[in-house]
mmCIF file of C-alpha atoms in Angstrom:
data_model
loop_
_atom_site.group_PDB
_atom_site.id
_atom_site.type_symbol
_atom_site.label_atom_id
_atom_site.label_comp_id
_atom_site.label_asym_id
_atom_site.label_seq_id
_atom_site.Cartn_x
_atom_site.Cartn_y
_atom_site.Cartn_z
ATOM 1 C CA UNK L 887 77.471 -2.101 -64.083
ATOM 2 C CA UNK L 888 74.208 -2.481 -62.261
ATOM 3 C CA UNK L 889 72.927 -0.987 -59.079
ATOM 4 C CA UNK L 890 73.261 -2.957 -55.891
ATOM 5 C CA UNK L 891 69.930 -3.713 -54.252
ATOM 6 C CA UNK L 892 68.627 -6.254 -51.806
ATOM 7 C CA UNK L 893 65.741 -8.688 -52.023
ATOM 8 C CA UNK L 894 64.212 -10.928 -49.387
ATOM 9 C CA UNK L 895 64.889 -14.638 -49.536
ATOM 10 C CA UNK L 896 61.769 -16.314 -48.217
ATOM 11 C CA UNK L 897 63.312 -19.548 -46.969
ATOM 12 C CA UNK L 898 66.022 -17.934 -44.872
ATOM 13 C CA UNK L 899 64.153 -14.780 -44.040
ATOM 14 C CA UNK L 900 67.293 -12.844 -44.891
ATOM 15 C CA UNK L 901 67.907 -9.944 -47.220
ATOM 16 C CA UNK L 902 70.355 -10.974 -49.916
ATOM 17 C CA UNK L 903 72.386 -8.929 -52.343
ATOM 18 C CA UNK L 904 71.082 -8.534 -55.873
ATOM 19 C CA UNK L 905 71.825 -6.331 -58.861
ATOM 20 C CA UNK L 906 69.330 -4.110 -60.619
ATOM 21 C CA UNK L 907 70.378 -3.743 -64.230
ATOM 22 C CA UNK L 908 69.181 -0.969 -66.508
ATOM 23 C CA UNK L 909 69.222 -0.997 -70.287
ATOM 24 C CA UNK L 910 68.606 -4.671 -70.859
ATOM 25 C CA UNK L 911 69.158 -5.695 -74.457
ATOM 26 C CA UNK L 912 67.184 -7.866 -76.818
ATOM 27 C CA UNK L 913 69.665 -10.597 -76.078
ATOM 28 C CA UNK L 914 69.079 -10.226 -72.329
ATOM 29 C CA UNK L 915 65.330 -10.657 -72.767
ATOM 30 C CA UNK L 916 65.858 -13.734 -74.894
ATOM 31 C CA UNK L 917 68.122 -15.223 -72.247
ATOM 32 C CA UNK L 918 65.542 -14.430 -69.587
ATOM 33 C CA UNK L 919 62.736 -16.077 -71.507
ATOM 34 C CA UNK L 920 64.856 -19.112 -72.228
ATOM 35 C CA UNK L 921 65.453 -19.472 -68.515
ATOM 36 C CA UNK L 922 61.848 -18.889 -67.535
ATOM 37 C CA UNK L 923 60.119 -20.865 -70.278
ATOM 38 C CA UNK L 924 60.845 -24.290 -68.851
ATOM 39 C CA UNK L 925 59.442 -23.182 -65.516
ATOM 40 C CA UNK L 926 56.325 -21.875 -67.224
ATOM 41 C CA UNK L 927 55.917 -25.277 -68.861
ATOM 42 C CA UNK L 928 56.415 -27.067 -65.573
ATOM 43 C CA UNK L 929 53.750 -24.864 -64.017
ATOM 44 C CA UNK L 930 51.325 -25.617 -66.828
ATOM 45 C CA UNK L 931 51.827 -29.292 -66.102
ATOM 46 C CA UNK L 932 51.364 -28.841 -62.379
ATOM 47 C CA UNK L 933 48.247 -26.717 -62.789
ATOM 48 C CA UNK L 934 46.707 -29.149 -65.222
ATOM 49 C CA UNK L 935 47.675 -32.095 -63.081
ATOM 50 C CA UNK L 936 46.022 -30.555 -60.062
ATOM 51 C CA UNK L 937 42.898 -29.687 -62.019
ATOM 52 C CA UNK L 938 43.204 -26.000 -61.193
ATOM 53 C CA UNK L 939 40.590 -23.956 -63.017
ATOM 54 C CA UNK L 940 42.040 -21.923 -65.864
ATOM 55 C CA UNK L 941 40.764 -18.667 -64.381
ATOM 56 C CA UNK L 942 43.030 -19.272 -61.380
ATOM 57 C CA UNK L 943 46.193 -19.822 -63.405
ATOM 58 C CA UNK L 944 48.857 -17.109 -63.172
ATOM 59 C CA UNK L 945 47.734 -14.524 -65.681
ATOM 60 C CA UNK L 946 51.163 -13.887 -67.130
ATOM 61 C CA UNK L 947 51.913 -17.586 -67.528
ATOM 62 C CA UNK L 948 51.780 -17.215 -71.302
ATOM 63 C CA UNK L 949 54.054 -14.193 -71.538
ATOM 64 C CA UNK L 950 57.097 -14.342 -73.748
ATOM 65 C CA UNK L 951 59.749 -11.718 -73.087
ATOM 66 C CA UNK L 952 61.468 -12.736 -76.279
ATOM 67 C CA UNK L 953 58.472 -11.393 -78.186
ATOM 68 C CA UNK L 954 58.586 -8.151 -76.236
ATOM 69 C CA UNK L 955 62.259 -7.672 -77.117
ATOM 70 C CA UNK L 956 61.600 -5.778 -80.389
ATOM 71 C CA UNK L 957 59.992 -3.024 -78.318
ATOM 72 C CA UNK L 958 63.486 -2.156 -77.132
ATOM 73 C CA UNK L 959 64.221 -0.874 -80.602
ATOM 74 C CA UNK L 960 61.844 2.000 -79.942
ATOM 75 C CA UNK L 961 63.147 5.242 -78.566
ATOM 76 C CA UNK L 962 62.387 6.032 -74.951
ATOM 77 C CA UNK L 963 61.798 2.401 -74.022
ATOM 78 C CA UNK L 964 63.964 0.938 -71.289
ATOM 79 C CA UNK L 965 64.131 -2.450 -69.622
ATOM 80 C CA UNK L 966 65.278 -3.227 -66.113
ATOM 81 C CA UNK L 967 66.023 -6.565 -64.518
ATOM 82 C CA UNK L 968 66.924 -7.862 -61.087
ATOM 83 C CA UNK L 969 69.604 -10.561 -61.028
ATOM 84 C CA UNK L 970 70.375 -12.624 -57.977
ATOM 85 C CA UNK L 971 72.082 -15.954 -57.292
ATOM 86 C CA UNK L 972 73.025 -16.316 -60.921
ATOM 87 C CA UNK L 973 69.562 -15.865 -62.379
ATOM 88 C CA UNK L 974 67.166 -13.193 -63.553
ATOM 89 C CA UNK L 975 64.500 -12.803 -60.897
ATOM 90 C CA UNK L 976 62.268 -10.070 -62.312
ATOM 91 C CA UNK L 977 61.980 -7.803 -65.348
ATOM 92 C CA UNK L 978 60.293 -4.490 -66.108
ATOM 93 C CA UNK L 979 59.910 -2.481 -69.307
ATOM 94 C CA UNK L 980 59.098 1.215 -69.140
ATOM 95 C CA UNK L 981 58.247 4.027 -71.568
ATOM 96 C CA UNK L 982 58.982 7.678 -70.961
ATOM 97 C CA UNK L 983 56.996 9.182 -73.795
ATOM 98 C CA UNK L 984 53.452 9.013 -75.031
ATOM 99 C CA UNK L 985 51.710 8.657 -71.695
ATOM 100 C CA UNK L 986 50.219 11.370 -69.501
ATOM 101 C CA UNK L 987 48.770 11.352 -66.009
ATOM 102 C CA UNK L 988 45.045 10.647 -65.692
ATOM 103 C CA UNK L 989 44.443 11.407 -62.031
ATOM 104 C CA UNK L 990 42.557 14.680 -62.121
ATOM 105 C CA UNK L 991 44.939 16.591 -59.890
ATOM 106 C CA UNK L 992 47.822 15.930 -62.288
ATOM 107 C CA UNK L 993 46.000 15.173 -65.519
ATOM 108 C CA UNK L 994 48.008 15.727 -68.637
ATOM 109 C CA UNK L 995 51.401 15.767 -66.979
ATOM 110 C CA UNK L 996 54.002 13.306 -68.261
ATOM 111 C CA UNK L 997 54.763 10.100 -66.411
ATOM 112 C CA UNK L 998 56.726 6.896 -66.666
ATOM 113 C CA UNK L 999 54.501 4.147 -68.012
ATOM 114 C CA UNK L 1000 55.310 0.601 -66.923
ATOM 115 C CA UNK L 1001 54.605 -1.333 -70.080
ATOM 116 C CA UNK L 1002 55.321 -4.752 -68.606
ATOM 117 C CA UNK L 1003 56.580 -6.076 -65.304
ATOM 118 C CA UNK L 1004 56.830 -9.675 -64.162
ATOM 119 C CA UNK L 1005 58.769 -11.748 -61.663
ATOM 120 C CA UNK L 1006 60.294 -15.119 -62.510
ATOM 121 C CA UNK L 1007 57.841 -18.034 -62.304
ATOM 122 C CA UNK L 1008 59.604 -19.459 -59.241
ATOM 123 C CA UNK L 1009 58.905 -16.209 -57.432
ATOM 124 C CA UNK L 1010 55.124 -16.464 -57.820
ATOM 125 C CA UNK L 1011 52.759 -17.203 -54.986
ATOM 126 C CA UNK L 1012 50.381 -19.897 -56.263
ATOM 127 C CA UNK L 1013 48.149 -20.863 -53.398
ATOM 128 C CA UNK L 1014 46.336 -23.532 -55.419
ATOM 129 C CA UNK L 1015 49.631 -25.431 -55.672
ATOM 130 C CA UNK L 1016 50.955 -24.407 -52.279
ATOM 131 C CA UNK L 1017 53.852 -22.630 -53.962
ATOM 132 C CA UNK L 1018 55.646 -19.748 -52.341
ATOM 133 C CA UNK L 1019 58.176 -17.373 -53.887
ATOM 134 C CA UNK L 1020 61.895 -18.015 -53.645
ATOM 135 C CA UNK L 1021 62.555 -14.286 -53.454
ATOM 136 C CA UNK L 1022 60.091 -11.698 -52.189
ATOM 137 C CA UNK L 1023 59.815 -8.001 -52.827
ATOM 138 C CA UNK L 1024 60.992 -7.972 -56.421
ATOM 139 C CA UNK L 1025 57.940 -6.125 -57.679
ATOM 140 C CA UNK L 1026 58.417 -3.480 -55.019
ATOM 141 C CA UNK L 1027 62.065 -3.026 -55.955
ATOM 142 C CA UNK L 1028 61.187 -2.564 -59.615
ATOM 143 C CA UNK L 1029 58.299 -0.176 -59.016
ATOM 144 C CA UNK L 1030 60.603 1.799 -56.742
ATOM 145 C CA UNK L 1031 63.017 1.971 -59.661
ATOM 146 C CA UNK L 1032 60.223 3.230 -61.919
ATOM 147 C CA UNK L 1033 59.526 6.018 -59.452
ATOM 148 C CA UNK L 1034 63.224 6.903 -59.419
ATOM 149 C CA UNK L 1035 63.241 6.944 -63.213
ATOM 150 C CA UNK L 1036 60.227 9.240 -63.153
ATOM 151 C CA UNK L 1037 62.009 11.625 -60.819
ATOM 152 C CA UNK L 1038 65.133 11.563 -62.964
ATOM 153 C CA UNK L 1039 63.038 12.429 -66.024
ATOM 154 C CA UNK L 1040 61.506 15.349 -64.186
ATOM 155 C CA UNK L 1041 58.145 13.620 -63.863
ATOM 156 C CA UNK L 1042 58.189 13.904 -60.055
ATOM 157 C CA UNK L 1043 57.514 10.262 -59.353
ATOM 158 C CA UNK L 1044 54.410 9.928 -61.501
ATOM 159 C CA UNK L 1045 54.060 6.341 -62.745
ATOM 160 C CA UNK L 1046 51.195 4.623 -64.531
ATOM 161 C CA UNK L 1047 50.460 1.018 -65.419
ATOM 162 C CA UNK L 1048 47.723 -1.457 -66.297
ATOM 163 C CA UNK L 1049 47.617 -4.288 -63.758
ATOM 164 C CA UNK L 1050 46.531 -7.793 -64.547
ATOM 165 C CA UNK L 1051 43.573 -8.662 -62.285
ATOM 166 C CA UNK L 1052 45.623 -10.840 -59.937
ATOM 167 C CA UNK L 1053 47.997 -7.920 -59.366
ATOM 168 C CA UNK L 1054 45.411 -5.258 -58.556
ATOM 169 C CA UNK L 1055 45.803 -5.843 -54.834
ATOM 170 C CA UNK L 1056 49.542 -5.246 -55.039
ATOM 171 C CA UNK L 1057 49.314 -1.923 -56.825
ATOM 172 C CA UNK L 1058 46.268 -0.644 -54.987
ATOM 173 C CA UNK L 1059 46.823 -1.832 -51.437
ATOM 174 C CA UNK L 1060 50.549 -2.487 -51.157
ATOM 175 C CA UNK L 1061 51.990 0.291 -53.299
ATOM 176 C CA UNK L 1062 49.177 2.737 -52.617
ATOM 177 C CA UNK L 1063 48.577 3.785 -56.214
ATOM 178 C CA UNK L 1064 45.322 5.395 -57.283
ATOM 179 C CA UNK L 1065 42.930 2.930 -58.903
ATOM 180 C CA UNK L 1066 41.752 4.980 -61.863
ATOM 181 C CA UNK L 1067 39.580 2.174 -63.203
ATOM 182 C CA UNK L 1068 39.141 -0.288 -66.077
ATOM 183 C CA UNK L 1069 40.498 0.900 -69.402
ATOM 184 C CA UNK L 1070 38.490 -0.165 -72.416
ATOM 185 C CA UNK L 1071 41.432 0.717 -74.626
ATOM 186 C CA UNK L 1072 43.626 -1.791 -72.801
ATOM 187 C CA UNK L 1073 41.604 -4.989 -72.580
ATOM 188 C CA UNK L 1074 39.629 -3.540 -69.661
ATOM 189 C CA UNK L 1075 42.639 -3.882 -67.394
ATOM 190 C CA UNK L 1076 42.528 -1.591 -64.400
ATOM 191 C CA UNK L 1077 44.768 1.433 -64.731
ATOM 192 C CA UNK L 1078 46.743 2.512 -61.652
ATOM 193 C CA UNK L 1079 48.733 5.667 -61.169
ATOM 194 C CA UNK L 1080 51.147 7.150 -58.663
ATOM 195 C CA UNK L 1081 50.682 10.834 -58.022
ATOM 196 C CA UNK L 1082 53.724 12.722 -56.841
ATOM 197 C CA UNK L 1083 52.550 12.517 -53.240
ATOM 198 C CA UNK L 1084 51.760 8.815 -53.452
ATOM 199 C CA UNK L 1085 55.153 8.110 -54.993
ATOM 200 C CA UNK L 1086 56.830 9.993 -52.171
ATOM 201 C CA UNK L 1087 54.851 7.993 -49.623
ATOM 202 C CA UNK L 1088 55.758 4.716 -51.329
ATOM 203 C CA UNK L 1089 59.457 5.524 -51.398
ATOM 204 C CA UNK L 1090 59.451 6.591 -47.771
ATOM 205 C CA UNK L 1091 57.649 3.423 -46.760
ATOM 206 C CA UNK L 1092 54.311 4.955 -46.043
ATOM 207 C CA UNK L 1093 52.387 3.341 -48.850
ATOM 208 C CA UNK L 1094 48.677 3.183 -48.221
ATOM 209 C CA UNK L 1095 48.307 -0.307 -46.875
ATOM 210 C CA UNK C 1131 74.502 6.716 -58.219
ATOM 211 C CA UNK C 1132 77.898 6.347 -56.569
ATOM 212 C CA UNK C 1133 80.023 3.248 -56.903
ATOM 213 C CA UNK C 1134 77.136 1.188 -58.170
ATOM 214 C CA UNK C 1135 74.983 1.996 -55.136
ATOM 215 C CA UNK C 1136 71.961 4.220 -55.395
ATOM 216 C CA UNK C 1137 71.985 7.283 -53.193
ATOM 217 C CA UNK C 1138 68.420 6.553 -52.145
ATOM 218 C CA UNK C 1139 68.790 2.845 -51.674
ATOM 219 C CA UNK C 1140 65.863 1.190 -49.939
ATOM 220 C CA UNK C 1141 66.388 0.565 -46.259
ATOM 221 C CA UNK C 1142 66.195 -2.977 -44.877
ATOM 222 C CA UNK C 1143 63.015 -1.989 -43.078
ATOM 223 C CA UNK C 1144 61.445 -0.797 -46.315
ATOM 224 C CA UNK C 1145 62.473 -3.957 -48.125
ATOM 225 C CA UNK C 1146 61.146 -6.287 -45.468
ATOM 226 C CA UNK C 1147 57.894 -4.415 -45.149
ATOM 227 C CA UNK C 1148 57.154 -4.401 -48.835
ATOM 228 C CA UNK C 1149 58.488 -7.917 -49.395
ATOM 229 C CA UNK C 1150 56.129 -9.322 -46.794
ATOM 230 C CA UNK C 1151 53.159 -7.380 -48.142
ATOM 231 C CA UNK C 1152 53.983 -8.293 -51.737
ATOM 232 C CA UNK C 1153 54.214 -11.989 -50.883
ATOM 233 C CA UNK C 1154 50.574 -11.868 -49.815
ATOM 234 C CA UNK C 1155 49.606 -10.917 -53.363
ATOM 235 C CA UNK C 1156 49.249 -13.552 -56.072
ATOM 236 C CA UNK C 1157 50.987 -11.454 -58.705
ATOM 237 C CA UNK C 1158 52.678 -8.167 -59.549
ATOM 238 C CA UNK C 1159 52.291 -8.605 -63.298
ATOM 239 C CA UNK C 1160 51.271 -5.558 -65.261
ATOM 240 C CA UNK C 1161 51.022 -5.233 -69.010
ATOM 241 C CA UNK C 1162 48.533 -7.050 -71.153
ATOM 242 C CA UNK C 1163 46.382 -10.113 -71.315
ATOM 243 C CA UNK C 1164 46.979 -12.456 -74.188
ATOM 244 C CA UNK C 1165 43.309 -12.912 -74.918
ATOM 245 C CA UNK C 1166 40.090 -11.984 -73.256
ATOM 246 C CA UNK C 1167 38.558 -14.630 -71.048
ATOM 247 C CA UNK C 1168 36.740 -17.298 -72.975
ATOM 248 C CA UNK C 1169 38.659 -16.723 -76.175
ATOM 249 C CA UNK C 1170 41.264 -19.395 -75.646
ATOM 250 C CA UNK C 1171 41.520 -21.426 -78.803
ATOM 251 C CA UNK C 1172 41.247 -25.152 -78.742
ATOM 252 C CA UNK C 1173 44.577 -26.830 -78.465
ATOM 253 C CA UNK C 1174 46.046 -23.910 -76.610
ATOM 254 C CA UNK C 1175 47.710 -26.025 -73.942
ATOM 255 C CA UNK C 1176 49.626 -28.075 -76.447
ATOM 256 C CA UNK C 1177 50.348 -24.950 -78.435
ATOM 257 C CA UNK C 1178 51.757 -23.335 -75.334
ATOM 258 C CA UNK C 1179 53.916 -26.295 -74.538
ATOM 259 C CA UNK C 1180 55.408 -26.428 -78.004
ATOM 260 C CA UNK C 1181 56.073 -22.727 -77.910
ATOM 261 C CA UNK C 1182 57.629 -23.029 -74.470
ATOM 262 C CA UNK C 1183 59.812 -25.917 -75.590
ATOM 263 C CA UNK C 1184 61.084 -23.866 -78.521
ATOM 264 C CA UNK C 1185 61.610 -20.744 -76.460
ATOM 265 C CA UNK C 1186 63.374 -22.618 -73.668
ATOM 266 C CA UNK C 1187 65.995 -23.540 -76.236
ATOM 267 C CA UNK C 1188 66.204 -20.105 -77.705
ATOM 268 C CA UNK C 1189 65.014 -21.257 -81.109
ATOM 269 C CA UNK C 1190 63.319 -18.886 -83.483
ATOM 270 C CA UNK C 1191 60.144 -19.912 -85.243
ATOM 271 C CA UNK C 1192 62.059 -20.083 -88.496
ATOM 272 C CA UNK C 1193 64.742 -22.320 -87.029
ATOM 273 C CA UNK C 1194 62.225 -24.660 -85.483
ATOM 274 C CA UNK C 1195 60.166 -24.830 -88.645
ATOM 275 C CA UNK C 1196 63.254 -25.527 -90.721
ATOM 276 C CA UNK C 1197 64.313 -28.292 -88.375
ATOM 277 C CA UNK C 1198 60.860 -29.816 -88.541
ATOM 278 C CA UNK C 1199 60.648 -29.412 -92.285
ATOM 279 C CA UNK C 1200 57.442 -27.425 -92.127
ATOM 280 C CA UNK C 1201 56.442 -23.943 -93.136
ATOM 281 C CA UNK C 1202 56.725 -21.185 -90.548
ATOM 282 C CA UNK C 1203 53.048 -20.451 -91.139
ATOM 283 C CA UNK C 1204 52.200 -24.007 -90.122
ATOM 284 C CA UNK C 1205 54.210 -23.673 -86.932
ATOM 285 C CA UNK C 1206 52.512 -20.397 -86.162
ATOM 286 C CA UNK C 1207 49.132 -22.040 -86.636
ATOM 287 C CA UNK C 1208 50.154 -24.799 -84.268
ATOM 288 C CA UNK C 1209 51.436 -22.342 -81.642
ATOM 289 C CA UNK C 1210 48.215 -20.345 -81.898
ATOM 290 C CA UNK C 1211 46.276 -23.456 -81.026
ATOM 291 C CA UNK C 1212 44.756 -23.882 -84.466
ATOM 292 C CA UNK C 1213 44.303 -27.318 -85.888
ATOM 293 C CA UNK C 1214 46.992 -28.635 -88.193
ATOM 294 C CA UNK C 1215 47.383 -31.797 -90.158
ATOM 295 C CA UNK C 1216 48.694 -35.024 -88.736
ATOM 296 C CA UNK C 1217 51.718 -34.828 -90.989
ATOM 297 C CA UNK C 1218 52.766 -31.539 -89.460
ATOM 298 C CA UNK C 1219 52.329 -32.980 -85.980
ATOM 299 C CA UNK C 1220 54.439 -35.975 -86.862
ATOM 300 C CA UNK C 1221 57.258 -33.787 -88.123
ATOM 301 C CA UNK C 1222 57.075 -31.559 -85.060
ATOM 302 C CA UNK C 1223 57.119 -34.617 -82.844
ATOM 303 C CA UNK C 1224 60.409 -35.610 -84.388
ATOM 304 C CA UNK C 1225 61.983 -32.329 -83.368
ATOM 305 C CA UNK C 1226 60.578 -32.550 -79.850
ATOM 306 C CA UNK C 1227 61.924 -36.031 -79.423
ATOM 307 C CA UNK C 1228 58.564 -37.557 -78.635
ATOM 308 C CA UNK C 1229 56.661 -40.120 -80.594
ATOM 309 C CA UNK C 1230 54.208 -38.842 -83.160
ATOM 310 C CA UNK C 1231 51.615 -41.009 -81.461
ATOM 311 C CA UNK C 1232 52.063 -39.159 -78.187
ATOM 312 C CA UNK C 1233 51.803 -35.771 -79.792
ATOM 313 C CA UNK C 1234 48.792 -36.665 -81.882
ATOM 314 C CA UNK C 1235 47.137 -38.105 -78.812
ATOM 315 C CA UNK C 1236 47.882 -34.958 -76.857
ATOM 316 C CA UNK C 1237 46.203 -32.993 -79.613
ATOM 317 C CA UNK C 1238 43.120 -35.076 -79.169
ATOM 318 C CA UNK C 1239 43.467 -36.424 -82.701
ATOM 319 C CA UNK C 1240 43.995 -40.040 -81.836
ATOM 320 C CA UNK C 1241 44.401 -42.648 -79.156
ATOM 321 C CA UNK C 1242 47.498 -44.186 -77.732
ATOM 322 C CA UNK C 1243 48.224 -47.839 -77.357
ATOM 323 C CA UNK C 1244 51.138 -47.158 -75.073
ATOM 324 C CA UNK C 1245 50.546 -48.566 -71.622
ATOM 325 C CA UNK C 1246 51.670 -45.399 -69.911
ATOM 326 C CA UNK C 1247 48.999 -43.422 -71.674
ATOM 327 C CA UNK C 1248 46.149 -45.879 -71.591
ATOM 328 C CA UNK C 1249 43.020 -44.594 -69.956
ATOM 329 C CA UNK C 1250 44.014 -40.971 -70.022
ATOM 330 C CA UNK C 1251 41.134 -38.894 -71.361
ATOM 331 C CA UNK C 1252 41.618 -37.991 -74.970
ATOM 332 C CA UNK C 1253 42.512 -34.426 -75.555
ATOM 333 C CA UNK C 1254 43.655 -33.894 -72.006
ATOM 334 C CA UNK C 1255 45.303 -30.526 -71.820
ATOM 335 C CA UNK C 1256 44.758 -29.905 -75.471
ATOM 336 C CA UNK C 1257 41.088 -29.434 -76.022
ATOM 337 C CA UNK C 1258 38.278 -27.714 -74.249
ATOM 338 C CA UNK C 1259 38.055 -26.927 -70.592
ATOM 339 C CA UNK C 1260 40.249 -28.137 -67.791
ATOM 340 C CA UNK C 1261 39.214 -31.654 -66.810
ATOM 341 C CA UNK C 1262 38.506 -32.997 -63.399
ATOM 342 C CA UNK C 1263 41.583 -33.497 -61.206
ATOM 343 C CA UNK C 1264 43.691 -36.340 -62.507
ATOM 344 C CA UNK C 1265 44.185 -39.603 -60.772
ATOM 345 C CA UNK C 1266 47.808 -40.513 -60.022
ATOM 346 C CA UNK C 1267 48.194 -42.675 -63.115
ATOM 347 C CA UNK C 1268 46.806 -39.993 -65.367
ATOM 348 C CA UNK C 1269 48.985 -37.376 -63.757
ATOM 349 C CA UNK C 1270 52.048 -39.565 -64.215
ATOM 350 C CA UNK C 1271 51.210 -40.028 -67.881
ATOM 351 C CA UNK C 1272 50.754 -36.336 -68.437
ATOM 352 C CA UNK C 1273 53.936 -35.509 -66.604
ATOM 353 C CA UNK C 1274 55.798 -37.946 -68.809
ATOM 354 C CA UNK C 1275 54.731 -35.953 -71.825
ATOM 355 C CA UNK C 1276 55.475 -32.666 -70.172
ATOM 356 C CA UNK C 1277 58.954 -33.829 -69.281
ATOM 357 C CA UNK C 1278 59.518 -34.827 -72.872
ATOM 358 C CA UNK C 1279 58.174 -31.584 -74.214
ATOM 359 C CA UNK C 1280 59.701 -29.220 -71.703
ATOM 360 C CA UNK C 1281 62.696 -31.085 -70.382
#
């Protein structure tokens, strides 16, 4: 059984009931990708048709959760997903071992590392195509869950992740994570981290925005 | 957690606040790039579409390759955006349910005599950089292929 959560439906402006599932299986990820793949293809067509420059395409357009599924075989890897209105709306994969805090005040302490997180293609904001998300706030719900997982593990809310460039604003300005900087070991993606205090502020609604 | 509901469930105010702020951001994706900028192989758009078609049906590489009568290695080359022979493309086209002519044209390896495709730049979506915005007829032709590949 999953955890009841709410997400915002953009069209109606209402909060609607959703379920946050933990412990997604390989099969779940394959089902998710099967559902999302056709929408990725449709977006490729729309972006090409509109002549949108490649650098402006959604950076996770090429992702394949089916290929990430084998990671679930590893110990201390967990996958979460938000389901709503009969479909998977967002997915996150976390690791609870092998990653330590980098922010100087907490350097070396264990944290939850968000290996991958993505919302369904129909929940993306693509200004070049005038597309708005069907459901809003899914990333926030999942990052909140990562903080809760960190607390449950005894990591006090510490969470780390590497954001794709288009997502840097979300993690830095919306969530209020510390922008540690580009990581040469991870394709120069910018590494962000929640300290304990920042995680507390995020959960209480006082993220640095 | 009690009765399926988290003890520290987000309040409606929290949800609305973060939902509105998040919607102003183009993405929340975190993880990894596929390739560094500028390293996209030629043919990557077609490769992506074939991969998406296969994945949307939940087919493994092995199953798709077997259905097409090609080696898995050949399919992997195709899905990486590497060039493959016309024979491989023809066999893949059969699985996709599109004409070999369409697929070969989309790969930039030929021209199409079909009226719906006439005048569309060769290699559109398959080779090189993104072209200028399409005119309506070109867009309709491309969408026809996309529908066939992804539908």
